[in-house]
mmCIF file with all atom_site columns, C-alpha atoms in Angstrom:
data_model
loop_
_atom_site.group_PDB
_atom_site.id
_atom_site.type_symbol
_atom_site.label_atom_id
_atom_site.label_alt_id
_atom_site.label_comp_id
_atom_site.label_asym_id
_atom_site.label_entity_id
_atom_site.label_seq_id
_atom_site.pdbx_PDB_ins_code
_atom_site.Cartn_x
_atom_site.Cartn_y
_atom_site.Cartn_z
_atom_site.occupancy
_atom_site.B_iso_or_equiv
_atom_site.pdbx_formal_charge
_atom_site.auth_seq_id
_atom_site.auth_comp_id
_atom_site.auth_asym_id
_atom_site.auth_atom_id
_atom_site.pdbx_PDB_model_num
ATOM 1   C CA . MET G 1 1   ? 83.581 69.735 -69.758  1.00 0.00 ? 53  MET G CA 1
ATOM 2   C CA . ALA G 1 2   ? 83.213 70.040 -73.536  1.00 0.00 ? 54  ALA G CA 1
ATOM 3   C CA . SER G 1 3   ? 82.711 66.303 -73.942  1.00 0.00 ? 55  SER G CA 1
ATOM 4   C CA . ARG G 1 4   ? 79.794 66.333 -71.503  1.00 0.00 ? 56  ARG G CA 1
ATOM 5   C CA . ARG G 1 5   ? 77.940 69.017 -73.503  1.00 0.00 ? 57  ARG G CA 1
ATOM 6   C CA . LYS G 1 6   ? 78.199 67.036 -76.738  1.00 0.00 ? 58  LYS G CA 1
ATOM 7   C CA . ALA G 1 7   ? 76.627 63.992 -75.098  1.00 0.00 ? 59  ALA G CA 1
ATOM 8   C CA . ALA G 1 8   ? 73.716 66.077 -73.777  1.00 0.00 ? 60  ALA G CA 1
ATOM 9   C CA . ASP G 1 9   ? 73.033 67.648 -77.217  1.00 0.00 ? 61  ASP G CA 1
ATOM 10  C CA . ILE G 1 10  ? 72.544 64.303 -78.932  1.00 0.00 ? 62  ILE G CA 1
ATOM 11  C CA . SER G 1 11  ? 68.851 63.387 -79.145  1.00 0.00 ? 63  SER G CA 1
ATOM 12  C CA . ALA G 1 12  ? 67.372 59.989 -79.775  1.00 0.00 ? 64  ALA G CA 1
ATOM 13  C CA . GLU G 1 13  ? 64.821 60.326 -82.579  1.00 0.00 ? 65  GLU G CA 1
ATOM 14  C CA . ALA G 1 14  ? 63.295 57.232 -84.122  1.00 0.00 ? 66  ALA G CA 1
ATOM 15  C CA . ASP G 1 15  ? 62.674 57.068 -87.841  1.00 0.00 ? 67  ASP G CA 1
ATOM 16  C CA . MET G 1 16  ? 58.869 56.788 -88.123  1.00 0.00 ? 68  MET G CA 1
ATOM 17  C CA . THR G 1 17  ? 58.843 55.875 -91.819  1.00 0.00 ? 69  THR G CA 1
ATOM 18  C CA . PRO G 1 18  ? 58.909 52.069 -91.323  1.00 0.00 ? 70  PRO G CA 1
ATOM 19  C CA . MET G 1 19  ? 56.181 52.268 -88.671  1.00 0.00 ? 71  MET G CA 1
ATOM 20  C CA . ILE G 1 20  ? 53.914 54.350 -90.918  1.00 0.00 ? 72  ILE G CA 1
ATOM 21  C CA . ASP G 1 21  ? 54.612 52.007 -93.828  1.00 0.00 ? 73  ASP G CA 1
ATOM 22  C CA . MET G 1 22  ? 53.667 48.984 -91.689  1.00 0.00 ? 74  MET G CA 1
ATOM 23  C CA . THR G 1 23  ? 50.462 50.720 -90.568  1.00 0.00 ? 75  THR G CA 1
ATOM 24  C CA . PHE G 1 24  ? 49.358 51.325 -94.151  1.00 0.00 ? 76  PHE G CA 1
ATOM 25  C CA . GLN G 1 25  ? 50.199 47.729 -95.078  1.00 0.00 ? 77  GLN G CA 1
ATOM 26  C CA . LEU G 1 26  ? 48.024 46.454 -92.212  1.00 0.00 ? 78  LEU G CA 1
ATOM 27  C CA . ILE G 1 27  ? 45.158 48.725 -93.243  1.00 0.00 ? 79  ILE G CA 1
ATOM 28  C CA . ALA G 1 28  ? 45.393 47.487 -96.836  1.00 0.00 ? 80  ALA G CA 1
ATOM 29  C CA . PHE G 1 29  ? 45.580 43.863 -95.645  1.00 0.00 ? 81  PHE G CA 1
ATOM 30  C CA . PHE G 1 30  ? 42.412 44.120 -93.550  1.00 0.00 ? 82  PHE G CA 1
ATOM 31  C CA . MET G 1 31  ? 40.544 46.015 -96.263  1.00 0.00 ? 83  MET G CA 1
ATOM 32  C CA . VAL G 1 32  ? 41.199 43.130 -98.633  1.00 0.00 ? 84  VAL G CA 1
ATOM 33  C CA . LEU G 1 33  ? 40.118 40.509 -96.079  1.00 0.00 ? 85  LEU G CA 1
ATOM 34  C CA . ILE G 1 34  ? 36.889 42.122 -94.926  1.00 0.00 ? 86  ILE G CA 1
ATOM 35  C CA . ASN G 1 35  ? 33.819 41.074 -96.882  1.00 0.00 ? 87  ASN G CA 1
ATOM 36  C CA . PHE G 1 36  ? 31.424 43.990 -96.530  1.00 0.00 ? 88  PHE G CA 1
ATOM 37  C CA . SER G 1 37  ? 28.608 42.116 -98.265  1.00 0.00 ? 89  SER G CA 1
ATOM 38  C CA . GLU G 1 38  ? 28.242 39.877 -95.202  1.00 0.00 ? 90  GLU G CA 1
ATOM 39  C CA . ASP G 1 39  ? 27.688 42.765 -92.784  1.00 0.00 ? 91  ASP G CA 1
ATOM 40  C CA . ASN G 1 40  ? 23.922 42.439 -92.906  1.00 0.00 ? 92  ASN G CA 1
ATOM 41  C CA . GLN G 1 41  ? 23.779 38.668 -92.620  1.00 0.00 ? 93  GLN G CA 1
ATOM 42  C CA . ASN G 1 42  ? 22.417 36.635 -89.757  1.00 0.00 ? 94  ASN G CA 1
ATOM 43  C CA . GLU G 1 43  ? 23.408 33.037 -89.095  1.00 0.00 ? 95  GLU G CA 1
ATOM 44  C CA . LEU G 1 44  ? 19.771 32.067 -88.430  1.00 0.00 ? 96  LEU G CA 1
ATOM 45  C CA . VAL G 1 45  ? 18.779 33.059 -91.964  1.00 0.00 ? 97  VAL G CA 1
ATOM 46  C CA . LYS G 1 46  ? 19.774 30.484 -94.594  1.00 0.00 ? 98  LYS G CA 1
ATOM 47  C CA . LEU G 1 47  ? 18.717 31.852 -97.950  1.00 0.00 ? 99  LEU G CA 1
ATOM 48  C CA . PRO G 1 48  ? 17.074 29.532 -100.444 1.00 0.00 ? 100 PRO G CA 1
ATOM 49  C CA . SER G 1 49  ? 19.133 28.586 -103.498 1.00 0.00 ? 101 SER G CA 1
ATOM 50  C CA . SER G 1 50  ? 17.954 29.307 -106.993 1.00 0.00 ? 102 SER G CA 1
ATOM 51  C CA . GLU G 1 51  ? 19.466 28.808 -110.407 1.00 0.00 ? 103 GLU G CA 1
ATOM 52  C CA . LEU G 1 52  ? 17.783 32.065 -111.475 1.00 0.00 ? 104 LEU G CA 1
ATOM 53  C CA . ALA G 1 53  ? 19.313 34.211 -108.706 1.00 0.00 ? 105 ALA G CA 1
ATOM 54  C CA . LYS G 1 54  ? 21.795 36.837 -109.885 1.00 0.00 ? 106 LYS G CA 1
ATOM 55  C CA . VAL G 1 55  ? 24.251 38.958 -107.965 1.00 0.00 ? 107 VAL G CA 1
ATOM 56  C CA . PRO G 1 56  ? 23.172 42.622 -108.139 1.00 0.00 ? 108 PRO G CA 1
ATOM 57  C CA . GLU G 1 57  ? 25.194 44.529 -110.721 1.00 0.00 ? 109 GLU G CA 1
ATOM 58  C CA . ALA G 1 58  ? 25.413 47.679 -108.612 1.00 0.00 ? 110 ALA G CA 1
ATOM 59  C CA . PRO G 1 59  ? 24.893 48.492 -104.946 1.00 0.00 ? 111 PRO G CA 1
ATOM 60  C CA . VAL G 1 60  ? 21.317 49.283 -104.044 1.00 0.00 ? 112 VAL G CA 1
ATOM 61  C CA . PRO G 1 61  ? 20.825 52.939 -103.055 1.00 0.00 ? 113 PRO G CA 1
ATOM 62  C CA . MET G 1 62  ? 19.381 53.473 -99.570  1.00 0.00 ? 114 MET G CA 1
ATOM 63  C CA . PRO G 1 63  ? 19.051 49.794 -98.570  1.00 0.00 ? 115 PRO G CA 1
ATOM 64  C CA . ILE G 1 64  ? 16.936 48.707 -95.613  1.00 0.00 ? 116 ILE G CA 1
ATOM 65  C CA . VAL G 1 65  ? 17.708 45.065 -94.840  1.00 0.00 ? 117 VAL G CA 1
ATOM 66  C CA . LEU G 1 66  ? 15.044 42.939 -93.147  1.00 0.00 ? 118 LEU G CA 1
ATOM 67  C CA . GLN G 1 67  ? 16.008 39.347 -92.334  1.00 0.00 ? 119 GLN G CA 1
ATOM 68  C CA . VAL G 1 68  ? 13.283 36.807 -91.583  1.00 0.00 ? 120 VAL G CA 1
ATOM 69  C CA . SER G 1 69  ? 14.048 33.591 -89.709  1.00 0.00 ? 121 SER G CA 1
ATOM 70  C CA . ARG G 1 70  ? 12.156 30.399 -90.421  1.00 0.00 ? 122 ARG G CA 1
ATOM 71  C CA . HIS G 1 71  ? 10.127 31.000 -87.237  1.00 0.00 ? 123 HIS G CA 1
ATOM 72  C CA . GLY G 1 72  ? 8.835  34.368 -88.465  1.00 0.00 ? 124 GLY G CA 1
ATOM 73  C CA . LYS G 1 73  ? 11.158 36.625 -86.461  1.00 0.00 ? 125 LYS G CA 1
ATOM 74  C CA . VAL G 1 74  ? 12.500 39.703 -88.235  1.00 0.00 ? 126 VAL G CA 1
ATOM 75  C CA . PHE G 1 75  ? 16.041 40.923 -87.522  1.00 0.00 ? 127 PHE G CA 1
ATOM 76  C CA . PHE G 1 76  ? 16.244 44.670 -88.097  1.00 0.00 ? 128 PHE G CA 1
ATOM 77  C CA . ASN G 1 77  ? 18.819 47.132 -86.715  1.00 0.00 ? 129 ASN G CA 1
ATOM 78  C CA . GLY G 1 78  ? 20.027 44.567 -84.197  1.00 0.00 ? 130 GLY G CA 1
ATOM 79  C CA . ASP G 1 79  ? 16.538 43.868 -82.827  1.00 0.00 ? 131 ASP G CA 1
ATOM 80  C CA . GLU G 1 80  ? 14.467 40.700 -83.107  1.00 0.00 ? 132 GLU G CA 1
ATOM 81  C CA . LEU G 1 81  ? 10.867 41.631 -83.894  1.00 0.00 ? 133 LEU G CA 1
ATOM 82  C CA . GLY G 1 82  ? 7.671  39.828 -84.839  1.00 0.00 ? 134 GLY G CA 1
ATOM 83  C CA . VAL G 1 83  ? 6.585  40.092 -88.489  1.00 0.00 ? 135 VAL G CA 1
ATOM 84  C CA . ALA G 1 84  ? 3.374  42.024 -87.848  1.00 0.00 ? 136 ALA G CA 1
ATOM 85  C CA . SER G 1 85  ? 4.129  43.173 -84.290  1.00 0.00 ? 137 SER G CA 1
ATOM 86  C CA . LYS G 1 86  ? 3.710  46.678 -82.906  1.00 0.00 ? 138 LYS G CA 1
ATOM 87  C CA . ALA G 1 87  ? 7.490  46.847 -82.443  1.00 0.00 ? 139 ALA G CA 1
ATOM 88  C CA . MET G 1 88  ? 8.049  46.116 -86.160  1.00 0.00 ? 140 MET G CA 1
ATOM 89  C CA . ASP G 1 89  ? 5.437  48.701 -87.096  1.00 0.00 ? 141 ASP G CA 1
ATOM 90  C CA . GLN G 1 90  ? 7.097  51.278 -84.846  1.00 0.00 ? 142 GLN G CA 1
ATOM 91  C CA . ALA G 1 91  ? 10.606 50.496 -86.155  1.00 0.00 ? 143 ALA G CA 1
ATOM 92  C CA . LEU G 1 92  ? 9.501  50.949 -89.765  1.00 0.00 ? 144 LEU G CA 1
ATOM 93  C CA . ARG G 1 93  ? 7.601  54.138 -88.882  1.00 0.00 ? 145 ARG G CA 1
ATOM 94  C CA . GLN G 1 94  ? 10.758 55.573 -87.296  1.00 0.00 ? 146 GLN G CA 1
ATOM 95  C CA . GLU G 1 95  ? 12.834 54.551 -90.313  1.00 0.00 ? 147 GLU G CA 1
ATOM 96  C CA . ALA G 1 96  ? 10.329 56.255 -92.640  1.00 0.00 ? 148 ALA G CA 1
ATOM 97  C CA . GLN G 1 97  ? 10.413 59.419 -90.507  1.00 0.00 ? 149 GLN G CA 1
ATOM 98  C CA . VAL G 1 98  ? 14.209 59.516 -90.574  1.00 0.00 ? 150 VAL G CA 1
ATOM 99  C CA . LEU G 1 99  ? 14.212 59.125 -94.361  1.00 0.00 ? 151 LEU G CA 1
ATOM 100 C CA . ALA G 1 100 ? 11.566 61.839 -94.752  1.00 0.00 ? 152 ALA G CA 1
ATOM 101 C CA . ARG G 1 101 ? 13.636 64.298 -92.687  1.00 0.00 ? 153 ARG G CA 1
ATOM 102 C CA . LYS G 1 102 ? 16.839 63.879 -94.698  1.00 0.00 ? 154 LYS G CA 1
ATOM 103 C CA . PRO G 1 103 ? 17.477 66.956 -96.863  1.00 0.00 ? 155 PRO G CA 1
ATOM 104 C CA . GLY G 1 104 ? 17.079 66.313 -100.557 1.00 0.00 ? 156 GLY G CA 1
ATOM 105 C CA . ASN G 1 105 ? 15.602 62.876 -99.928  1.00 0.00 ? 157 ASN G CA 1
ATOM 106 C CA . PRO G 1 106 ? 12.229 62.019 -101.461 1.00 0.00 ? 158 PRO G CA 1
ATOM 107 C CA . GLY G 1 107 ? 11.251 59.929 -98.423  1.00 0.00 ? 159 GLY G CA 1
ATOM 108 C CA . PRO G 1 108 ? 10.661 56.240 -97.788  1.00 0.00 ? 160 PRO G CA 1
ATOM 109 C CA . GLY G 1 109 ? 9.446  55.609 -101.340 1.00 0.00 ? 161 GLY G CA 1
ATOM 110 C CA . ALA G 1 110 ? 13.035 55.985 -102.575 1.00 0.00 ? 162 ALA G CA 1
ATOM 111 C CA . ALA G 1 111 ? 14.450 53.405 -100.142 1.00 0.00 ? 163 ALA G CA 1
ATOM 112 C CA . HIS G 1 112 ? 14.993 49.814 -101.244 1.00 0.00 ? 164 HIS G CA 1
ATOM 113 C CA . VAL G 1 113 ? 13.728 47.210 -98.770  1.00 0.00 ? 165 VAL G CA 1
ATOM 114 C CA . ILE G 1 114 ? 15.813 44.058 -99.098  1.00 0.00 ? 166 ILE G CA 1
ATOM 115 C CA . ILE G 1 115 ? 14.115 41.004 -97.602  1.00 0.00 ? 167 ILE G CA 1
ATOM 116 C CA . ARG G 1 116 ? 16.414 38.122 -96.754  1.00 0.00 ? 168 ARG G CA 1
ATOM 117 C CA . ALA G 1 117 ? 14.034 35.320 -95.775  1.00 0.00 ? 169 ALA G CA 1
ATOM 118 C CA . HIS G 1 118 ? 15.091 31.864 -94.635  1.00 0.00 ? 170 HIS G CA 1
ATOM 119 C CA . GLY G 1 119 ? 14.311 29.151 -97.165  1.00 0.00 ? 171 GLY G CA 1
ATOM 120 C CA . LEU G 1 120 ? 11.729 27.605 -94.803  1.00 0.00 ? 172 LEU G CA 1
ATOM 121 C CA . THR G 1 121 ? 9.980  30.869 -93.894  1.00 0.00 ? 173 THR G CA 1
ATOM 122 C CA . ARG G 1 122 ? 6.254  30.809 -94.512  1.00 0.00 ? 174 ARG G CA 1
ATOM 123 C CA . MET G 1 123 ? 5.319  32.891 -97.540  1.00 0.00 ? 175 MET G CA 1
ATOM 124 C CA . GLY G 1 124 ? 2.526  34.465 -95.495  1.00 0.00 ? 176 GLY G CA 1
ATOM 125 C CA . ASP G 1 125 ? 5.134  35.964 -93.137  1.00 0.00 ? 177 ASP G CA 1
ATOM 126 C CA . VAL G 1 126 ? 6.942  37.584 -96.053  1.00 0.00 ? 178 VAL G CA 1
ATOM 127 C CA . GLN G 1 127 ? 3.659  38.921 -97.420  1.00 0.00 ? 179 GLN G CA 1
ATOM 128 C CA . GLN G 1 128 ? 2.740  40.383 -94.005  1.00 0.00 ? 180 GLN G CA 1
ATOM 129 C CA . LEU G 1 129 ? 6.148  42.039 -93.772  1.00 0.00 ? 181 LEU G CA 1
ATOM 130 C CA . ILE G 1 130 ? 5.731  43.611 -97.210  1.00 0.00 ? 182 ILE G CA 1
ATOM 131 C CA . ALA G 1 131 ? 2.262  44.867 -96.205  1.00 0.00 ? 183 ALA G CA 1
ATOM 132 C CA . VAL G 1 132 ? 3.682  46.510 -93.050  1.00 0.00 ? 184 VAL G CA 1
ATOM 133 C CA . CYS G 1 133 ? 6.388  48.163 -95.164  1.00 0.00 ? 185 CYS G CA 1
ATOM 134 C CA . GLN G 1 134 ? 3.837  49.408 -97.684  1.00 0.00 ? 186 GLN G CA 1
ATOM 135 C CA . LYS G 1 135 ? 1.773  50.877 -94.840  1.00 0.00 ? 187 LYS G CA 1
ATOM 136 C CA . HIS G 1 136 ? 4.732  53.189 -94.161  1.00 0.00 ? 188 HIS G CA 1
ATOM 137 C CA . LYS G 1 137 ? 5.131  54.139 -97.850  1.00 0.00 ? 189 LYS G CA 1
ATOM 138 C CA . PHE G 1 138 ? 8.048  51.845 -98.703  1.00 0.00 ? 190 PHE G CA 1
ATOM 139 C CA . GLU G 1 139 ? 7.579  50.902 -102.360 1.00 0.00 ? 191 GLU G CA 1
ATOM 140 C CA . LYS G 1 140 ? 10.719 49.193 -103.650 1.00 0.00 ? 192 LYS G CA 1
ATOM 141 C CA . PHE G 1 141 ? 11.387 45.595 -102.610 1.00 0.00 ? 193 PHE G CA 1
ATOM 142 C CA . ALA G 1 142 ? 13.968 42.940 -103.395 1.00 0.00 ? 194 ALA G CA 1
ATOM 143 C CA . LEU G 1 143 ? 13.974 39.317 -102.247 1.00 0.00 ? 195 LEU G CA 1
ATOM 144 C CA . ARG G 1 144 ? 17.367 37.683 -101.829 1.00 0.00 ? 196 ARG G CA 1
ATOM 145 C CA . ALA G 1 145 ? 18.378 34.125 -102.717 1.00 0.00 ? 197 ALA G CA 1
ATOM 146 C CA . GLU G 1 146 ? 21.697 32.375 -103.164 1.00 0.00 ? 198 GLU G CA 1
ATOM 147 C CA . ALA G 1 147 ? 22.830 31.645 -106.687 1.00 0.00 ? 199 ALA G CA 1
ATOM 148 C CA . GLY G 1 148 ? 23.277 27.969 -107.375 1.00 0.00 ? 200 GLY G CA 1
ATOM 149 C CA . LYS G 1 149 ? 21.450 24.703 -107.647 1.00 0.00 ? 201 LYS G CA 1
ATOM 150 C CA . ALA G 1 150 ? 18.124 24.673 -105.830 1.00 0.00 ? 202 ALA G CA 1
ATOM 151 C CA . THR G 1 151 ? 18.300 23.201 -102.332 1.00 0.00 ? 203 THR G CA 1
ATOM 152 C CA . THR G 1 152 ? 15.679 20.723 -101.210 1.00 0.00 ? 204 THR G CA 1
ATOM 153 C CA . ASP G 1 153 ? 13.602 21.600 -98.149  1.00 0.00 ? 205 ASP G CA 1
ATOM 154 C CA . THR G 1 154 ? 14.929 18.507 -96.354  1.00 0.00 ? 206 THR G CA 1
ATOM 155 C CA . ALA G 1 155 ? 18.570 19.525 -96.813  1.00 0.00 ? 207 ALA G CA 1
ATOM 156 C CA . LEU G 1 156 ? 17.783 23.100 -95.817  1.00 0.00 ? 208 LEU G CA 1
ATOM 157 C CA . LYS G 1 157 ? 15.918 21.954 -92.695  1.00 0.00 ? 209 LYS G CA 1
ATOM 158 C CA . ALA G 1 158 ? 18.799 19.664 -91.660  1.00 0.00 ? 210 ALA G CA 1
ATOM 159 C CA . TYR G 1 159 ? 21.313 22.478 -92.082  1.00 0.00 ? 211 TYR G CA 1
ATOM 160 C CA . THR G 1 160 ? 19.132 24.924 -90.144  1.00 0.00 ? 212 THR G CA 1
ATOM 161 C CA . ASP G 1 161 ? 18.474 22.480 -87.312  1.00 0.00 ? 213 ASP G CA 1
ATOM 162 C CA . LYS G 1 162 ? 22.222 21.946 -86.954  1.00 0.00 ? 214 LYS G CA 1
ATOM 163 C CA . GLN G 1 163 ? 22.881 25.727 -86.884  1.00 0.00 ? 215 GLN G CA 1
ATOM 164 C CA . GLU G 1 164 ? 20.172 26.311 -84.271  1.00 0.00 ? 216 GLU G CA 1
ATOM 165 C CA . ALA G 1 165 ? 21.497 23.461 -82.094  1.00 0.00 ? 217 ALA G CA 1
ATOM 166 C CA . ASN G 1 166 ? 24.995 24.965 -82.236  1.00 0.00 ? 218 ASN G CA 1
ATOM 167 C CA . LEU G 1 167 ? 23.644 28.396 -81.235  1.00 0.00 ? 219 LEU G CA 1
ATOM 168 C CA . GLN G 1 168 ? 21.666 26.907 -78.342  1.00 0.00 ? 220 GLN G CA 1
ATOM 169 C CA . ARG G 1 169 ? 24.789 25.049 -77.150  1.00 0.00 ? 221 ARG G CA 1
ATOM 170 C CA . ALA G 1 170 ? 26.864 28.238 -77.353  1.00 0.00 ? 222 ALA G CA 1
ATOM 171 C CA . LYS G 1 171 ? 24.231 30.200 -75.387  1.00 0.00 ? 223 LYS G CA 1
ATOM 172 C CA . ALA G 1 172 ? 24.054 27.460 -72.736  1.00 0.00 ? 224 ALA G CA 1
ATOM 173 C CA . GLN G 1 173 ? 27.839 27.449 -72.333  1.00 0.00 ? 225 GLN G CA 1
ATOM 174 C CA . GLY G 1 174 ? 27.938 31.238 -72.134  1.00 0.00 ? 226 GLY G CA 1
ATOM 175 C CA . LYS G 1 175 ? 25.493 31.332 -69.196  1.00 0.00 ? 227 LYS G CA 1
#
């Protein structure tokens, strides 16, 4: 009878130290692999190259990223909007209202609007977008370009056409 009690008192506890160690190693591994600078990028927007472009020295405070495709569509907060459309106007108005309501925030004038326009986007579209932003009291703007040797319009168009064809093929296969 005594031998049966000893067997019942023994508990099976696993040592959790290796599992916790492995979890932290995986977290560290994925933190190193993730490139957070590409979070706001869209595959339809191929930035122009410029030898004068510089990587920002510090992160921009309160960034609002607007991406403009070569066809004049703006990608903002997951939506595809026209440059001077009512939907774009409304989205920027809402963004300005949210910024104005934040405690201790001076409002939309303190936000930095980052415009990532495709290399073949019409300049008039970018100017219209800036005008819509200014209408809602956004004052600070930055235009993005890739650092490197300037790309010709022909090479940029060929690359973009290939990307758009691949996206159309993927959408057709998904349906």
